[in-house]
PDB file of C-alpha atoms and ligand atoms in Angstrom:
ATOM      1  CA  MET A 116      93.863 122.166 109.199  1.00 96.00           C
ATOM      2  CA  GLN A 117      91.159 120.541 111.344  1.00 98.00           C
ATOM      3  CA  VAL A 118      91.705 117.088 112.882  1.00 98.00           C
ATOM      4  CA  THR A 119      89.228 114.935 114.811  1.00 98.00           C
ATOM      5  CA  VAL A 120      90.853 112.566 117.315  1.00 98.00           C
ATOM      6  CA  LEU A 121      88.826 109.529 118.419  1.00 98.00           C
ATOM      7  CA  GLY A 122      89.773 108.231 121.878  1.00 98.00           C
ATOM      8  CA  SER A 123      91.202 111.668 122.738  1.00 98.00           C
ATOM      9  CA  SER A 124      90.744 111.034 126.474  1.00 98.00           C
ATOM     10  CA  GLY A 125      92.977 107.946 126.348  1.00 98.00           C
ATOM     11  CA  ARG A 126      96.623 107.833 127.379  1.00 98.00           C
ATOM     12  CA  THR A 127      97.943 107.983 123.802  1.00 98.00           C
ATOM     13  CA  GLY A 128      95.013 110.102 122.596  1.00 98.00           C
ATOM     14  CA  MET A 129      95.839 112.862 125.072  1.00 98.00           C
ATOM     15  CA  HIS A 130      99.472 112.997 123.885  1.00 98.00           C
ATOM     16  CA  ILE A 131      98.171 113.240 120.302  1.00 98.00           C
ATOM     17  CA  VAL A 132      95.871 116.159 121.172  1.00 98.00           C
ATOM     18  CA  ARG A 133      98.709 117.943 123.006  1.00 98.00           C
ATOM     19  CA  LEU A 134     101.101 117.584 120.060  1.00 98.00           C
ATOM     20  CA  LEU A 135      98.508 118.627 117.475  1.00 98.00           C
ATOM     21  CA  ARG A 136      97.665 121.743 119.479  1.00 98.00           C
ATOM     22  CA  ALA A 137     101.369 122.558 119.903  1.00 97.00           C
ATOM     23  CA  MET A 138     101.583 122.499 116.093  1.00 97.00           C
ATOM     24  CA  ASP A 139      98.539 124.786 115.853  1.00 97.00           C
ATOM     25  CA  TYR A 140      96.149 122.264 114.320  1.00 98.00           C
ATOM     26  CA  SER A 141      92.473 122.929 115.014  1.00 98.00           C
ATOM     27  CA  VAL A 142      91.477 119.865 117.070  1.00 98.00           C
ATOM     28  CA  ARG A 143      88.103 118.226 117.651  1.00 98.00           C
ATOM     29  CA  ALA A 144      88.624 115.916 120.625  1.00 98.00           C
ATOM     30  CA  GLY A 145      86.293 112.907 120.317  1.00 98.00           C
ATOM     31  CA  VAL A 146      85.009 111.857 123.756  1.00 98.00           C
ATOM     32  CA  ARG A 147      82.256 109.587 125.013  1.00 97.00           C
ATOM     33  CA  SER A 148      81.108 112.062 127.666  1.00 95.00           C
ATOM     34  CA  ARG A 149      81.610 115.805 128.210  1.00 93.00           C
ATOM     35  CA  GLN A 150      83.446 115.176 131.512  1.00 95.00           C
ATOM     36  CA  ARG A 151      86.186 113.273 129.627  1.00 96.00           C
ATOM     37  CA  GLY A 152      86.815 116.376 127.485  1.00 95.00           C
ATOM     38  CA  GLU A 153      88.010 118.733 130.219  1.00 96.00           C
ATOM     39  CA  GLU A 154      91.742 118.192 129.631  1.00 95.00           C
ATOM     40  CA  ALA A 155      91.224 118.647 125.879  1.00 97.00           C
ATOM     41  CA  VAL A 156      89.561 122.019 126.539  1.00 97.00           C
ATOM     42  CA  ARG A 157      92.547 123.032 128.658  1.00 97.00           C
ATOM     43  CA  LEU A 158      94.784 122.170 125.679  1.00 97.00           C
ATOM     44  CA  GLY A 159      92.692 124.340 123.360  1.00 98.00           C
ATOM     45  CA  ALA A 160      90.764 121.541 121.616  1.00 98.00           C
ATOM     46  CA  LEU A 161      87.006 121.421 121.156  1.00 98.00           C
ATOM     47  CA  PRO A 162      85.409 118.274 122.630  1.00 98.00           C
ATOM     48  CA  VAL A 163      82.841 116.530 120.420  1.00 98.00           C
ATOM     49  CA  ILE A 164      80.780 113.492 121.389  1.00 97.00           C
ATOM     50  CA  ALA A 165      82.082 110.512 119.398  1.00 98.00           C
ATOM     51  CA  ASP A 166      81.340 106.999 120.656  1.00 98.00           C
ATOM     52  CA  VAL A 167      82.315 104.529 117.925  1.00 98.00           C
ATOM     53  CA  ALA A 168      79.826 102.003 119.322  1.00 98.00           C
ATOM     54  CA  ALA A 169      76.903 104.443 119.143  1.00 97.00           C
ATOM     55  CA  ASP A 170      74.971 106.048 116.267  1.00 96.00           C
ATOM     56  CA  PRO A 171      77.242 106.343 113.175  1.00 97.00           C
ATOM     57  CA  GLU A 172      75.545 109.661 112.324  1.00 97.00           C
ATOM     58  CA  GLU A 173      77.042 111.086 115.542  1.00 97.00           C
ATOM     59  CA  LEU A 174      80.474 110.232 114.132  1.00 98.00           C
ATOM     60  CA  VAL A 175      79.680 111.902 110.806  1.00 98.00           C
ATOM     61  CA  GLN A 176      78.818 115.067 112.768  1.00 97.00           C
ATOM     62  CA  ALA A 177      81.980 114.762 114.870  1.00 98.00           C
ATOM     63  CA  PHE A 178      84.037 114.627 111.636  1.00 98.00           C
ATOM     64  CA  ASP A 179      82.229 117.521 109.957  1.00 97.00           C
ATOM     65  CA  GLY A 180      84.774 120.068 108.686  1.00 98.00           C
ATOM     66  CA  SER A 181      87.802 117.884 109.530  1.00 98.00           C
ATOM     67  CA  GLN A 182      90.262 116.994 106.783  1.00 98.00           C
ATOM     68  CA  VAL A 183      91.888 114.392 109.039  1.00 98.00           C
ATOM     69  CA  VAL A 184      90.633 111.732 111.453  1.00 99.00           C
ATOM     70  CA  ILE A 185      92.956 109.956 113.882  1.00 99.00           C
ATOM     71  CA  ASN A 186      91.496 106.893 115.584  1.00 98.00           C
ATOM     72  CA  ALA A 187      93.257 106.307 118.924  1.00 98.00           C
ATOM     73  CA  ALA A 188      90.270 104.594 120.569  1.00 98.00           C
ATOM     74  CA  GLY A 189      90.588 101.114 122.027  1.00 98.00           C
ATOM     75  CA  ALA A 190      88.407  98.879 124.178  1.00 97.00           C
ATOM     76  CA  GLY A 191      89.148  99.408 127.864  1.00 86.00           C
ATOM     77  CA  ASP A 192      88.231  95.783 128.535  1.00 86.00           C
ATOM     78  CA  PRO A 193      90.110  92.944 126.758  1.00 86.00           C
ATOM     79  CA  ASP A 194      87.077  90.621 126.605  1.00 93.00           C
ATOM     80  CA  PRO A 195      86.271  89.716 122.977  1.00 94.00           C
ATOM     81  CA  ALA A 196      82.779  91.258 123.031  1.00 96.00           C
ATOM     82  CA  SER A 197      84.107  94.705 124.057  1.00 97.00           C
ATOM     83  CA  VAL A 198      87.042  94.440 121.700  1.00 98.00           C
ATOM     84  CA  ASN A 199      84.838  93.524 118.749  1.00 98.00           C
ATOM     85  CA  LEU A 200      82.487  96.379 119.593  1.00 98.00           C
ATOM     86  CA  VAL A 201      85.224  99.049 119.678  1.00 98.00           C
ATOM     87  CA  ASP A 202      88.310  97.828 117.767  1.00 98.00           C
ATOM     88  CA  ARG A 203      86.484  95.971 114.983  1.00 98.00           C
ATOM     89  CA  ASP A 204      82.899  97.195 114.457  1.00 98.00           C
ATOM     90  CA  GLY A 205      83.459 100.641 116.004  1.00 98.00           C
ATOM     91  CA  ALA A 206      86.604 101.231 113.994  1.00 98.00           C
ATOM     92  CA  ILE A 207      84.789 100.186 110.799  1.00 98.00           C
ATOM     93  CA  SER A 208      81.892 102.482 111.656  1.00 98.00           C
ATOM     94  CA  ALA A 209      84.379 105.357 112.066  1.00 98.00           C
ATOM     95  CA  ILE A 210      85.965 104.606 108.669  1.00 98.00           C
ATOM     96  CA  ARG A 211      82.551 104.623 106.964  1.00 98.00           C
ATOM     97  CA  ALA A 212      81.575 107.835 108.777  1.00 98.00           C
ATOM     98  CA  ALA A 213      84.818 109.490 107.664  1.00 98.00           C
ATOM     99  CA  GLU A 214      84.097 108.570 104.038  1.00 98.00           C
ATOM    100  CA  LYS A 215      80.590 109.980 104.394  1.00 98.00           C
ATOM    101  CA  ALA A 216      81.851 113.196 106.018  1.00 98.00           C
ATOM    102  CA  GLY A 217      84.326 113.842 103.190  1.00 98.00           C
ATOM    103  CA  VAL A 218      87.437 113.318 105.336  1.00 98.00           C
ATOM    104  CA  GLN A 219      90.611 112.992 103.234  1.00 98.00           C
ATOM    105  CA  ARG A 220      93.269 111.590 105.556  1.00 98.00           C
ATOM    106  CA  TYR A 221      92.760 108.817 108.114  1.00 98.00           C
ATOM    107  CA  VAL A 222      95.308 107.539 110.636  1.00 98.00           C
ATOM    108  CA  GLN A 223      94.524 104.321 112.495  1.00 98.00           C
ATOM    109  CA  LEU A 224      96.358 103.493 115.704  1.00 98.00           C
ATOM    110  CA  SER A 225      96.520  99.726 115.410  1.00 98.00           C
ATOM    111  CA  ALA A 226      98.873  97.246 117.121  1.00 98.00           C
ATOM    112  CA  GLN A 227     101.924  95.253 116.139  1.00 98.00           C
ATOM    113  CA  PHE A 228     100.927  91.808 114.794  1.00 98.00           C
ATOM    114  CA  ALA A 229      97.440  93.025 113.808  1.00 98.00           C
ATOM    115  CA  ASP A 230      98.436  91.964 110.296  1.00 97.00           C
ATOM    116  CA  SER A 231      99.573  88.531 111.552  1.00 97.00           C
ATOM    117  CA  PRO A 232      97.610  87.776 114.763  1.00 96.00           C
ATOM    118  CA  ASP A 233      98.905  84.199 115.027  1.00 96.00           C
ATOM    119  CA  GLN A 234     102.423  85.623 115.651  1.00 96.00           C
ATOM    120  CA  GLY A 235     101.273  87.942 118.453  1.00 94.00           C
ATOM    121  CA  ASP A 236     100.801  87.330 122.167  1.00 93.00           C
ATOM    122  CA  ARG A 237      97.901  84.921 122.773  1.00 91.00           C
ATOM    123  CA  LEU A 238      96.660  87.176 125.594  1.00 90.00           C
ATOM    124  CA  VAL A 239      95.856  89.976 123.139  1.00 93.00           C
ATOM    125  CA  ARG A 240      94.819  87.826 120.179  1.00 95.00           C
ATOM    126  CA  SER A 241      91.194  89.015 120.272  1.00 96.00           C
ATOM    127  CA  ILE A 242      92.449  92.613 119.939  1.00 97.00           C
ATOM    128  CA  LEU A 243      94.779  91.681 117.070  1.00 97.00           C
ATOM    129  CA  LEU A 244      92.020  89.812 115.220  1.00 97.00           C
ATOM    130  CA  ALA A 245      89.623  92.747 115.643  1.00 98.00           C
ATOM    131  CA  LYS A 246      92.203  95.250 114.432  1.00 98.00           C
ATOM    132  CA  GLN A 247      93.215  92.975 111.543  1.00 98.00           C
ATOM    133  CA  ILE A 248      89.677  93.249 110.184  1.00 98.00           C
ATOM    134  CA  SER A 249      89.229  97.002 110.697  1.00 98.00           C
ATOM    135  CA  ASP A 250      92.728  97.739 109.323  1.00 98.00           C
ATOM    136  CA  SER A 251      91.900  95.754 106.172  1.00 98.00           C
ATOM    137  CA  ILE A 252      88.639  97.681 105.729  1.00 98.00           C
ATOM    138  CA  LEU A 253      90.609 100.938 106.015  1.00 98.00           C
ATOM    139  CA  ARG A 254      93.117  99.769 103.398  1.00 98.00           C
ATOM    140  CA  ARG A 255      90.246  99.098 100.993  1.00 98.00           C
ATOM    141  CA  SER A 256      88.404 102.369 101.767  1.00 98.00           C
ATOM    142  CA  SER A 257      88.383 105.522  99.651  1.00 97.00           C
ATOM    143  CA  LEU A 258      90.432 107.324 102.322  1.00 98.00           C
ATOM    144  CA  ASN A 259      94.091 108.265 102.196  1.00 98.00           C
ATOM    145  CA  TRP A 260      95.139 106.009 105.062  1.00 98.00           C
ATOM    146  CA  THR A 261      98.005 105.160 107.388  1.00 98.00           C
ATOM    147  CA  VAL A 262      98.032 102.247 109.855  1.00 98.00           C
ATOM    148  CA  VAL A 263     100.481 102.749 112.748  1.00 98.00           C
ATOM    149  CA  ARG A 264     101.273  99.454 114.542  1.00 98.00           C
ATOM    150  CA  PRO A 265     103.137 100.058 117.829  1.00 98.00           C
ATOM    151  CA  GLY A 266     104.608  97.326 120.007  1.00 98.00           C
ATOM    152  CA  THR A 267     103.603  97.065 123.668  1.00 97.00           C
ATOM    153  CA  LEU A 268     102.831 100.546 124.992  1.00 98.00           C
ATOM    154  CA  THR A 269     104.517 102.036 128.057  1.00 98.00           C
ATOM    155  CA  ASP A 270     104.106 105.330 129.903  1.00 98.00           C
ATOM    156  CA  HIS A 271     107.786 106.294 129.843  1.00 98.00           C
ATOM    157  CA  GLN A 272     108.759 109.856 128.977  1.00 98.00           C
ATOM    158  CA  ALA A 273     108.973 110.913 125.349  1.00 98.00           C
ATOM    159  CA  THR A 274     112.346 110.374 123.691  1.00 98.00           C
ATOM    160  CA  GLY A 275     111.421 111.694 120.224  1.00 98.00           C
ATOM    161  CA  ARG A 276     113.297 108.695 118.797  1.00 98.00           C
ATOM    162  CA  VAL A 277     111.858 105.496 117.355  1.00 98.00           C
ATOM    163  CA  LYS A 278     112.470 102.520 115.115  1.00 98.00           C
ATOM    164  CA  ILE A 279     110.029 102.152 112.222  1.00 98.00           C
ATOM    165  CA  ALA A 280     109.784  99.378 109.633  1.00 97.00           C
ATOM    166  CA  GLY A 281     107.208  97.386 107.716  1.00 97.00           C
ATOM    167  CA  HIS A 282     107.679  94.572 110.218  1.00 96.00           C
ATOM    168  CA  LEU A 283     109.743  94.312 113.419  1.00 97.00           C
ATOM    169  CA  GLU A 284     110.362  91.657 116.064  1.00 96.00           C
ATOM    170  CA  ALA A 285     108.275  92.042 119.257  1.00 96.00           C
ATOM    171  CA  GLY A 286     109.163  95.185 121.225  1.00 97.00           C
ATOM    172  CA  ARG A 287     107.951  98.178 123.212  1.00 98.00           C
ATOM    173  CA  VAL A 288     107.479 101.907 122.752  1.00 98.00           C
ATOM    174  CA  CYS A 289     106.139 104.692 124.950  1.00 98.00           C
ATOM    175  CA  ARG A 290     102.764 106.273 124.235  1.00 98.00           C
ATOM    176  CA  ALA A 291     104.301 109.753 123.915  1.00 98.00           C
ATOM    177  CA  ASP A 292     106.601 108.602 121.091  1.00 98.00           C
ATOM    178  CA  VAL A 293     103.727 106.775 119.363  1.00 99.00           C
ATOM    179  CA  ALA A 294     101.758 110.021 119.490  1.00 99.00           C
ATOM    180  CA  ALA A 295     104.687 111.841 117.835  1.00 98.00           C
ATOM    181  CA  VAL A 296     104.666 109.237 115.057  1.00 98.00           C
ATOM    182  CA  VAL A 297     100.893 109.484 114.561  1.00 98.00           C
ATOM    183  CA  VAL A 298     101.109 113.277 114.284  1.00 98.00           C
ATOM    184  CA  GLY A 299     104.326 113.143 112.229  1.00 98.00           C
ATOM    185  CA  VAL A 300     102.540 111.017 109.629  1.00 98.00           C
ATOM    186  CA  LEU A 301     100.493 114.080 108.630  1.00 98.00           C
ATOM    187  CA  ASP A 302     103.666 115.830 107.371  1.00 97.00           C
ATOM    188  CA  GLU A 303     105.186 112.854 105.573  1.00 98.00           C
ATOM    189  CA  PRO A 304     103.645 111.858 102.205  1.00 97.00           C
ATOM    190  CA  LEU A 305     105.679 108.607 102.237  1.00 97.00           C
ATOM    191  CA  THR A 306     103.311 107.333 104.940  1.00 98.00           C
ATOM    192  CA  GLU A 307     100.218 107.663 102.727  1.00 98.00           C
ATOM    193  CA  ASN A 308      98.452 104.351 102.108  1.00 98.00           C
ATOM    194  CA  ARG A 309     101.048 102.528 104.215  1.00 98.00           C
ATOM    195  CA  GLY A 310     101.152 100.497 107.410  1.00 98.00           C
ATOM    196  CA  PHE A 311     104.238 100.031 109.587  1.00 98.00           C
ATOM    197  CA  ASP A 312     105.454  98.845 113.005  1.00 98.00           C
ATOM    198  CA  VAL A 313     106.863 101.266 115.616  1.00 98.00           C
ATOM    199  CA  HIS A 314     109.204 100.598 118.543  1.00 98.00           C
ATOM    200  CA  SER A 315     111.420 102.727 120.715  1.00 98.00           C
ATOM    201  CA  GLY A 316     114.684 103.381 118.887  1.00 98.00           C
ATOM    202  CA  ASP A 317     117.470 105.786 117.987  1.00 98.00           C
ATOM    203  CA  VAL A 318     116.125 107.679 114.991  1.00 98.00           C
ATOM    204  CA  PRO A 319     114.282 111.030 115.360  1.00 98.00           C
ATOM    205  CA  VAL A 320     110.606 110.551 114.466  1.00 98.00           C
ATOM    206  CA  GLY A 321     110.644 112.744 111.336  1.00 98.00           C
ATOM    207  CA  ALA A 322     113.740 111.054 109.938  1.00 98.00           C
ATOM    208  CA  ALA A 323     112.353 107.578 110.728  1.00 98.00           C
ATOM    209  CA  LEU A 324     109.152 108.352 108.809  1.00 98.00           C
ATOM    210  CA  ALA A 325     111.081 109.888 105.906  1.00 97.00           C
ATOM    211  CA  ALA A 326     113.192 106.715 105.654  1.00 97.00           C
ATOM    212  CA  LEU A 327     110.192 104.389 105.181  1.00 95.00           C
ATOM    213  CA  GLU A 328     110.868 102.018 102.305  1.00 83.00           C
TER     214      GLU A 328
HETATM  215  N1  LIG B 513      98.256  98.578 125.444  1.00 97.33           N
HETATM  216  C1  LIG B 513      99.155  98.234 124.529  1.00 97.33           C
HETATM  217  O1  LIG B 513     100.257  97.700 124.839  1.00 97.33           O
HETATM  218  C2  LIG B 513      98.867  98.515 123.079  1.00 97.33           C
HETATM  219  C3  LIG B 513      99.785  98.072 122.125  1.00 97.33           C
HETATM  220  C4  LIG B 513      99.573  98.399 120.773  1.00 97.33           C
HETATM  221  C5  LIG B 513      98.436  99.131 120.409  1.00 97.33           C
HETATM  222  N2  LIG B 513      97.535  99.525 121.374  1.00 97.33           N
HETATM  223  C6  LIG B 513      96.380 100.318 120.914  1.00 97.33           C
HETATM  224  O2  LIG B 513      96.698 101.696 121.030  1.00 97.33           O
HETATM  225  C7  LIG B 513      95.488 102.455 121.208  1.00 97.33           C
HETATM  226  C8  LIG B 513      95.657 103.415 122.383  1.00 97.33           C
HETATM  227  O3  LIG B 513      95.938 102.652 123.562  1.00 97.33           O
HETATM  228  P1  LIG B 513      95.970 103.375 125.001  1.00 97.33           P
HETATM  229  O4  LIG B 513      96.404 102.319 125.973  1.00 97.33           O
HETATM  230  O5  LIG B 513      96.697 104.670 124.926  1.00 97.33           O
HETATM  231  O6  LIG B 513      94.422 103.680 125.182  1.00 97.33           O
HETATM  232  P2  LIG B 513      93.594 103.949 126.539  1.00 97.33           P
HETATM  233  O7  LIG B 513      94.379 104.795 127.470  1.00 97.33           O
HETATM  234  O8  LIG B 513      93.060 102.634 127.051  1.00 97.33           O
HETATM  235  O9  LIG B 513      92.382 104.828 125.964  1.00 97.33           O
HETATM  236  C9  LIG B 513      91.411 104.267 125.156  1.00 97.33           C
HETATM  237  C10 LIG B 513      90.573 105.395 124.607  1.00 97.33           C
HETATM  238  O10 LIG B 513      89.547 104.806 123.797  1.00 97.33           O
HETATM  239  C11 LIG B 513      88.319 105.401 124.189  1.00 97.33           C
HETATM  240  N3  LIG B 513      87.186 104.535 123.899  1.00 97.33           N
HETATM  241  C12 LIG B 513      86.856 103.347 124.453  1.00 97.33           C
HETATM  242  N4  LIG B 513      85.700 102.893 123.939  1.00 97.33           N
HETATM  243  C13 LIG B 513      85.303 103.828 123.035  1.00 97.33           C
HETATM  244  C14 LIG B 513      84.172 103.961 122.190  1.00 97.33           C
HETATM  245  N5  LIG B 513      83.181 103.049 122.177  1.00 97.33           N
HETATM  246  N6  LIG B 513      84.092 105.039 121.372  1.00 97.33           N
HETATM  247  C15 LIG B 513      85.065 106.003 121.373  1.00 97.33           C
HETATM  248  N7  LIG B 513      86.134 105.951 122.190  1.00 97.33           N
HETATM  249  C16 LIG B 513      86.252 104.872 123.003  1.00 97.33           C
HETATM  250  C17 LIG B 513      88.467 105.672 125.693  1.00 97.33           C
HETATM  251  O11 LIG B 513      87.478 106.600 126.101  1.00 97.33           O
HETATM  252  P3  LIG B 513      87.071 106.785 127.679  1.00 97.33           P
HETATM  253  O12 LIG B 513      88.074 107.752 128.212  1.00 97.33           O
HETATM  254  O13 LIG B 513      85.684 107.325 127.608  1.00 97.33           O
HETATM  255  O14 LIG B 513      87.137 105.416 128.307  1.00 97.33           O
HETATM  256  C18 LIG B 513      89.889 106.233 125.692  1.00 97.33           C
HETATM  257  O15 LIG B 513      89.867 107.572 125.290  1.00 97.33           O
HETATM  258  C19 LIG B 513      94.370 101.421 121.380  1.00 97.33           C
HETATM  259  O16 LIG B 513      93.722 101.264 120.130  1.00 97.33           O
HETATM  260  C20 LIG B 513      95.118 100.141 121.737  1.00 97.33           C
HETATM  261  O17 LIG B 513      94.410  98.975 121.322  1.00 97.33           O
HETATM  262  C21 LIG B 513      97.740  99.244 122.686  1.00 97.33           C
END
């Protein structure tokens, strides 16, 4: 199966590419410049130019032949203009491009409280508001979707164990474990057309996904 990963050069994106390759998926690593694709090449993925703020037709080409798109892109800068460009308008552009390219399965890496921004940290409210809009567009798209909403991300080592529920109190989770959840979603039909929060926890990723209510 072929998967295109947007934001593949990011900290979570790179974990996602590594896990997908370890499971023998054919991976198109979406990057904004060729130089950012060198690690993906080393992992056996094929870099493709995919800037969500650029020409939507470029995204359609980047998705060509992929059954799955994973969007792990996020604005590097928290100012509202950048966030709206990448996490709102760019994410919507990617959803529309996926529909046009005939993609079946779409996994959106969102953020906890994106479905209730007024409950989230005021410092990241612009990000939550942007993701709230793009997540809602995904839910209403023709795609088979999953919205993964992690708590605050850390760079701790993978544990392979998480806590997953429709809604959780504020918490944290490492990027490596979030990547395992994002990839694990592809093997768990219960996650289709669902959104859920993810924190660090005690339950192995596969079992946590299989226990979604
Ligand atoms: N930080 C947190 O605590 C937190 C919590 C919950 C959810 N999240 C979300 O989780 C996701 C991953 O976060 P992260 O910290 O692992 O990411 P990151 O390391 O900051 O990487 C972001 C990725 O997005 C790419 N990107 C930026 N603008 C883009 C554009 N216009 N088109 C395509 N790609 C673009 C970057 O590409 P370049 O390499 O070219 O810059 C990079 O690959 C983000 O959506 C973030 O909002 C973060």
